[in-house]
PDB file of C-alpha atoms in Angstrom:
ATOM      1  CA  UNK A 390      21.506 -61.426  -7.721  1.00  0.00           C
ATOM      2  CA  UNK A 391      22.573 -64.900  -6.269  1.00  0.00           C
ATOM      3  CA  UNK A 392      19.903 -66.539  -4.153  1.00  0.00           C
ATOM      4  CA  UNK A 393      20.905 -67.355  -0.501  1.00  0.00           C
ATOM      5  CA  UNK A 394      18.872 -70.353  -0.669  1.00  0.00           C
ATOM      6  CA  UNK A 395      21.086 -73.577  -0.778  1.00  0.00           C
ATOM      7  CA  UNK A 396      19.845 -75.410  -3.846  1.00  0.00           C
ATOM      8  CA  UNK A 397      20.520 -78.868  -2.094  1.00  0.00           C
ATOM      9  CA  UNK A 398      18.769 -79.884   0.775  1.00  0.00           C
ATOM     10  CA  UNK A 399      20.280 -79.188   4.166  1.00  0.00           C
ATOM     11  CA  UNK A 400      21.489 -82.328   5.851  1.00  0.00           C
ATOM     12  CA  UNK A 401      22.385 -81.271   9.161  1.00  0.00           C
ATOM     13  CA  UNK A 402      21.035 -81.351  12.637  1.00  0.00           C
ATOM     14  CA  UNK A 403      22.497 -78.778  15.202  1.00  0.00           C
ATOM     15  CA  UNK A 404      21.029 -79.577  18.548  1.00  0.00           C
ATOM     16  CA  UNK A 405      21.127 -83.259  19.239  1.00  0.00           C
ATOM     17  CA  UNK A 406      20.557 -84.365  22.963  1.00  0.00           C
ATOM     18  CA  UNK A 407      21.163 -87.792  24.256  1.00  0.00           C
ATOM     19  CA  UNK A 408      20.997 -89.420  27.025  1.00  0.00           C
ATOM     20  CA  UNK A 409      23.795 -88.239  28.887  1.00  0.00           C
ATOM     21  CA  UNK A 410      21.364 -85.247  29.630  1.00  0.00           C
ATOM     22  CA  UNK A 411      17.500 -85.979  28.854  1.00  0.00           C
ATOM     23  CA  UNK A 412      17.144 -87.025  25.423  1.00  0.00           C
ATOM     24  CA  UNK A 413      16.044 -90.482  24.547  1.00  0.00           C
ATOM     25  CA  UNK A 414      18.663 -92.591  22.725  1.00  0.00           C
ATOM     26  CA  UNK A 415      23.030 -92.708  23.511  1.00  0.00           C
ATOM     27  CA  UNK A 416      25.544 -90.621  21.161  1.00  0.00           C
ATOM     28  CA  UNK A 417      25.725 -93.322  19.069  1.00  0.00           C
ATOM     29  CA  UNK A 418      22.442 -94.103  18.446  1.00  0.00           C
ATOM     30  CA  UNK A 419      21.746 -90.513  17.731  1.00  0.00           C
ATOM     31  CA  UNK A 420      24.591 -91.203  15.132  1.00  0.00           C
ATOM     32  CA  UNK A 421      23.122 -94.484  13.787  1.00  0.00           C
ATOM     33  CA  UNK A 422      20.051 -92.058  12.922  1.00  0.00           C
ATOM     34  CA  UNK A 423      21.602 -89.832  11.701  1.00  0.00           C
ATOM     35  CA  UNK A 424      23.367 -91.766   9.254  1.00  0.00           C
ATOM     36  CA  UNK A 425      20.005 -93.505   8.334  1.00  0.00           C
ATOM     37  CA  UNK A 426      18.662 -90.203   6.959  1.00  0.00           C
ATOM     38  CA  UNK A 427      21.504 -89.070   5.476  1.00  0.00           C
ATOM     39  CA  UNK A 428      23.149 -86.493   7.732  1.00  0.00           C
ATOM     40  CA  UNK A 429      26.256 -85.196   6.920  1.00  0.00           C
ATOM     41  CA  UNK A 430      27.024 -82.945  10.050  1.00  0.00           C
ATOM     42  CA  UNK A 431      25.164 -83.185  13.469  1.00  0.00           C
ATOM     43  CA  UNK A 432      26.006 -81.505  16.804  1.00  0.00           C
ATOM     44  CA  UNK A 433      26.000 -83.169  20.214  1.00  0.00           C
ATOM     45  CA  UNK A 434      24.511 -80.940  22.961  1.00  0.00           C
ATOM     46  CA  UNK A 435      23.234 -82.135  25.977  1.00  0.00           C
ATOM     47  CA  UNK A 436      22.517 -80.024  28.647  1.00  0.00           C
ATOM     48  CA  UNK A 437      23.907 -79.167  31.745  1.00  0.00           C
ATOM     49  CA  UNK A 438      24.126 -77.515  35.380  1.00  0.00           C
ATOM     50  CA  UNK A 439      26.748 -75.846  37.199  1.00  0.00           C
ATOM     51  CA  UNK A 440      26.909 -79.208  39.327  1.00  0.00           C
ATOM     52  CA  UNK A 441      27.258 -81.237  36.165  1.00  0.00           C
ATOM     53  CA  UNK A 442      30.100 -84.104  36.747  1.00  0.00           C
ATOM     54  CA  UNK A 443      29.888 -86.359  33.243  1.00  0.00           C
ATOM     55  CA  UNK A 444      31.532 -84.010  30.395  1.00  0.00           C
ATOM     56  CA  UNK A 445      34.639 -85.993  30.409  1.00  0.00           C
ATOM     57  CA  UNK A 446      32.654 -89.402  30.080  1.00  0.00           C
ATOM     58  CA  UNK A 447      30.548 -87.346  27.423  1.00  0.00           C
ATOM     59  CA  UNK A 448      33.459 -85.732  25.819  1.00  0.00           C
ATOM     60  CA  UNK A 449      34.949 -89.382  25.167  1.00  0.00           C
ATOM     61  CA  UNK A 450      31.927 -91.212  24.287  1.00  0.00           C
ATOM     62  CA  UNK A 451      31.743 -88.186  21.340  1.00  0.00           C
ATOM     63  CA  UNK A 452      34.911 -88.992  20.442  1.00  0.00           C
ATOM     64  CA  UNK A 453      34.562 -92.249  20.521  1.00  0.00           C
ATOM     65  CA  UNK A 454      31.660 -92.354  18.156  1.00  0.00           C
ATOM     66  CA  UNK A 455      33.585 -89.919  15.738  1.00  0.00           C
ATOM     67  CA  UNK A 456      35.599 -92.636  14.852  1.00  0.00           C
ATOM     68  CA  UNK A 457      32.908 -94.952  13.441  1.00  0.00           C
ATOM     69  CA  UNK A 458      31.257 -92.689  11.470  1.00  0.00           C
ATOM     70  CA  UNK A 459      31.436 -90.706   7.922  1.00  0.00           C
ATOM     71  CA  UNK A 460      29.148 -87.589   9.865  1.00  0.00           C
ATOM     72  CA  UNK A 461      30.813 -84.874  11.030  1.00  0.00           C
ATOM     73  CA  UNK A 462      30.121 -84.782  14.585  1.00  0.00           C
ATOM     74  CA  UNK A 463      30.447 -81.340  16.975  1.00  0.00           C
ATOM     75  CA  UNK A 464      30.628 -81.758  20.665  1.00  0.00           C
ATOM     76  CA  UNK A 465      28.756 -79.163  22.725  1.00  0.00           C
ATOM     77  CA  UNK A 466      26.344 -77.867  25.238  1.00  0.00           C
ATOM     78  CA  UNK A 467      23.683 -76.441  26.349  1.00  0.00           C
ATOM     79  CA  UNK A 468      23.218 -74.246  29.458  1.00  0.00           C
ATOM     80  CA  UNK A 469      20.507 -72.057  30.765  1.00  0.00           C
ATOM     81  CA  UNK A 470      20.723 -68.103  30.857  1.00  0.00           C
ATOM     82  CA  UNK A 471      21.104 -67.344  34.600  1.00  0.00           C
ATOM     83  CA  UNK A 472      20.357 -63.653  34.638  1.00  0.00           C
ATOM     84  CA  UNK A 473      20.532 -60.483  32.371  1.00  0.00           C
ATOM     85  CA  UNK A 474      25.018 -60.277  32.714  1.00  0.00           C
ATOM     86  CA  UNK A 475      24.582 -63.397  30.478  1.00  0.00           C
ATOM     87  CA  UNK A 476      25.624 -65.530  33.267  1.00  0.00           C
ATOM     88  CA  UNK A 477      25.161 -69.203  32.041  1.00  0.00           C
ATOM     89  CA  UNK A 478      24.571 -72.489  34.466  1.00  0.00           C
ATOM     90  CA  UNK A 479      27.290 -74.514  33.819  1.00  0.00           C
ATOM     91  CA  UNK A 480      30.663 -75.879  35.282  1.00  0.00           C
ATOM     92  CA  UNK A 481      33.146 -73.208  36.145  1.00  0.00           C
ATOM     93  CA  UNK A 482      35.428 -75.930  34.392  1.00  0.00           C
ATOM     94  CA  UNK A 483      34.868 -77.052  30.933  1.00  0.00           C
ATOM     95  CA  UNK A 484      36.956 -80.035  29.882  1.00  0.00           C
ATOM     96  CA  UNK A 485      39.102 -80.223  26.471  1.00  0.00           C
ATOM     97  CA  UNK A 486      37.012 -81.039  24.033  1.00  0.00           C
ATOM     98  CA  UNK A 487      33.471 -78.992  24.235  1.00  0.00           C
ATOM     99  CA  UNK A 488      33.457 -77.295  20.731  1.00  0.00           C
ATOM    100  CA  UNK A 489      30.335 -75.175  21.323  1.00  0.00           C
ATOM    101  CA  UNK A 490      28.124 -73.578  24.166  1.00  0.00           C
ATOM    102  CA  UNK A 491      24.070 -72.977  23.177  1.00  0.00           C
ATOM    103  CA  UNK A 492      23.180 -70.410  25.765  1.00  0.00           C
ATOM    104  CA  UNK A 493      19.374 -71.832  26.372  1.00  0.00           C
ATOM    105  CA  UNK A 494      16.676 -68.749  27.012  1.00  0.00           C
ATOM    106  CA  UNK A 495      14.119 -71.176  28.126  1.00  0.00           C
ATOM    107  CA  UNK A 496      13.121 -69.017  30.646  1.00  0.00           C
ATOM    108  CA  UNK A 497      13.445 -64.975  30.341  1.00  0.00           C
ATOM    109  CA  UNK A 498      16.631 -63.778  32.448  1.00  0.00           C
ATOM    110  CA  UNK A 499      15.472 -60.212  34.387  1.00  0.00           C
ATOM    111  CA  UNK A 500      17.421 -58.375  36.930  1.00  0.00           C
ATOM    112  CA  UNK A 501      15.794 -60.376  39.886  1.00  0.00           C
ATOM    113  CA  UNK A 502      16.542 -63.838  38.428  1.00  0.00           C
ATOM    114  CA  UNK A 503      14.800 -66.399  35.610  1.00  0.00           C
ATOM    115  CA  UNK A 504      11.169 -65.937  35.023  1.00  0.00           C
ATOM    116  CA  UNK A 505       8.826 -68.271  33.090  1.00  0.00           C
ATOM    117  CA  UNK A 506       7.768 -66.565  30.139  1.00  0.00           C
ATOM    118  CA  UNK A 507       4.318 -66.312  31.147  1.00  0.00           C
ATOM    119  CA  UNK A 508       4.770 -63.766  33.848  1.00  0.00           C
TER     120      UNK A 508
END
């Protein structure tokens, strides 16, 4: 039986925020790391709210960056489960370009509305 263990490390890093949300360096800075320890694929998520206004400005700037580098960049986002239907705290318009959605369960979605895991 074939093990489903890659044999060669993994060089990929899936949720990358930067600071067009509230991570710490720009897109290509994130990149410029990423190249440093030897990434091959890394995807751009930043989060957002339904009153979110910058995904064409971050949409670009991901594009942008594709073009100067050898990693294979994915744009997407992240939003925060609203309630139990799934409902998800984003733009009711997405612009061209978002690749993927994370659906975030930071907090746990119950019939009333988001609760803090603790209660």
């Amino acid at each position: 039986m074939a093990s489903a263990i890659p044999s060669a490390p993994v060089r990929m890093d899936m949720q990358v925020h930067s600071t067009f949300s509230d991570g710490a360096d720009t897109v290509e800075a994130n990149v410029r790391a990423a190249e440093a320890a030897g990434l091959t694929h890394m995807t751009c998520v930043d989060h957002v709210r339904e009153t979110t206004d910058w995904l064409p400005e971050y949409v670009a700037e991901v594009r942008r960056v594709r073009a100067l580098t050898d990693v294979r960049l994915t744009i997407g986002i992240e939003a925060k489960l609203l309630d139990t239907t799934g409902k998800l705290d984003m733009p009711a318009q997405l612009p061209d370009g978002i690749e993927v959605i994370y659906a975030a369960d930071h907090q746990v979605a119950m019939p009333g509305g988001v609760q803090h895991p603790d209660a």
